[in-house]
Tab-separated table of C-alpha atoms in Angstrom:
chain	number	residue	atom	x	y	z
A	7	MET	CA	155.003	157.760	42.093
A	8	GLU	CA	151.798	156.778	40.124
A	9	ALA	CA	150.646	153.096	40.054
A	10	PRO	CA	152.023	151.016	37.236
A	11	GLN	CA	148.562	150.548	35.839
A	12	TYR	CA	147.679	154.157	35.871
A	13	ILE	CA	150.632	154.821	33.760
A	14	ALA	CA	150.292	152.041	31.318
A	15	ALA	CA	146.704	153.132	30.796
A	16	ARG	CA	147.771	156.504	29.676
A	17	VAL	CA	150.238	155.670	27.602
A	18	GLN	CA	147.780	153.017	26.107
A	19	ARG	CA	145.547	156.153	25.929
A	20	ALA	CA	147.715	158.375	24.411
A	21	LEU	CA	148.997	155.593	21.469
A	22	ALA	CA	145.109	155.339	20.695
A	23	GLU	CA	144.693	159.049	20.396
A	24	ASP	CA	148.027	160.419	18.999
A	25	GLY	CA	147.043	161.564	15.448
A	26	ARG	CA	150.941	160.031	14.829
A	27	THR	CA	149.890	156.761	15.948
A	28	HIS	CA	146.171	155.411	16.279
A	29	GLU	CA	147.732	152.643	17.472
A	30	LEU	CA	145.247	150.000	19.907
A	31	GLY	CA	147.211	146.809	19.545
A	32	ILE	CA	150.240	147.481	21.754
A	33	ARG	CA	150.557	146.053	24.809
A	34	VAL	CA	152.185	148.513	27.630
A	35	ASP	CA	153.962	146.841	30.996
A	36	VAL	CA	155.830	149.176	33.581
A	37	ARG	CA	158.147	147.835	36.157
A	38	ASN	CA	159.427	150.113	38.449
A	39	ASP	CA	160.851	153.568	36.203
A	40	GLN	CA	160.900	150.545	33.424
A	41	LEU	CA	158.176	151.114	30.250
A	42	PHE	CA	157.983	147.991	28.297
A	43	LEU	CA	156.080	147.961	24.617
A	44	ARG	CA	155.496	144.964	22.931
A	45	GLY	CA	153.264	144.357	19.952
A	46	GLN	CA	153.781	144.297	15.914
A	47	VAL	CA	153.765	146.619	13.290
A	48	THR	CA	154.402	146.908	9.905
A	49	GLY	CA	157.206	149.521	9.374
A	50	ALA	CA	160.014	150.470	11.750
A	51	ARG	CA	159.040	154.061	10.845
A	52	HIS	CA	155.627	153.295	12.876
A	53	ARG	CA	157.510	151.434	15.640
A	54	ALA	CA	159.629	154.665	16.023
A	55	VAL	CA	157.073	156.768	16.194
A	56	ILE	CA	155.121	154.531	18.755
A	57	GLY	CA	158.411	155.023	20.988
A	58	GLN	CA	158.511	158.627	20.643
A	59	VAL	CA	154.902	158.726	21.720
A	60	ALA	CA	154.991	156.401	24.967
A	61	LYS	CA	158.233	158.718	25.982
A	62	GLU	CA	156.170	161.871	25.847
A	63	ALA	CA	153.389	160.347	27.993
A	64	ALA	CA	155.322	158.477	30.761
A	65	PRO	CA	158.333	161.306	30.938
A	66	GLY	CA	161.188	160.053	33.265
A	67	LEU	CA	160.659	156.629	32.805
A	68	GLU	CA	163.410	154.163	30.602
A	69	VAL	CA	161.115	153.035	27.607
A	70	HIS	CA	161.725	149.558	26.012
A	71	ASN	CA	160.233	149.119	22.761
A	72	GLU	CA	160.838	146.182	22.279
A	73	ILE	CA	157.787	146.240	19.662
A	74	GLN	CA	158.506	143.362	16.282
A	75	VAL	CA	158.637	144.877	12.352
A	76	VAL	CA	156.372	142.114	10.284
A	77	ASP	CA	155.912	142.010	6.541
A	78	ALA	CA	152.870	142.916	5.697
A	79	PRO	CA	151.714	140.833	2.506
A	80	VAL	CA	150.875	142.940	-0.668
A	81	PRO	CA	146.845	142.064	-1.052
A	82	GLY	CA	146.076	139.217	-4.071
A	83	GLU	CA	143.661	139.286	-6.298
A	84	GLU	CA	140.065	140.437	-5.378
A	85	GLU	CA	138.069	138.208	-4.253
A	86	HIS	CA	134.730	137.750	-5.989
A	87	LEU	CA	131.381	136.421	-4.051
A	88	ASP	CA	128.239	134.993	-5.930
């Protein structure tokens, strides 16, 4: 079996380079035949797509998508710098 750190690196690279995700802020941990995704995103759909990309990058591993969906506040008024 491939070393866990190599699997994690492959998944992180896939998450960063895949056009569906472009995600850099997700932590990937591999233990035995299980892959854990941790971090925060702003939408349930994005969370699901990240899980799908991880499954594609590490077939045969059980993916545990522990990514939290958080609310992204609406930007306030413009800041004026004088």
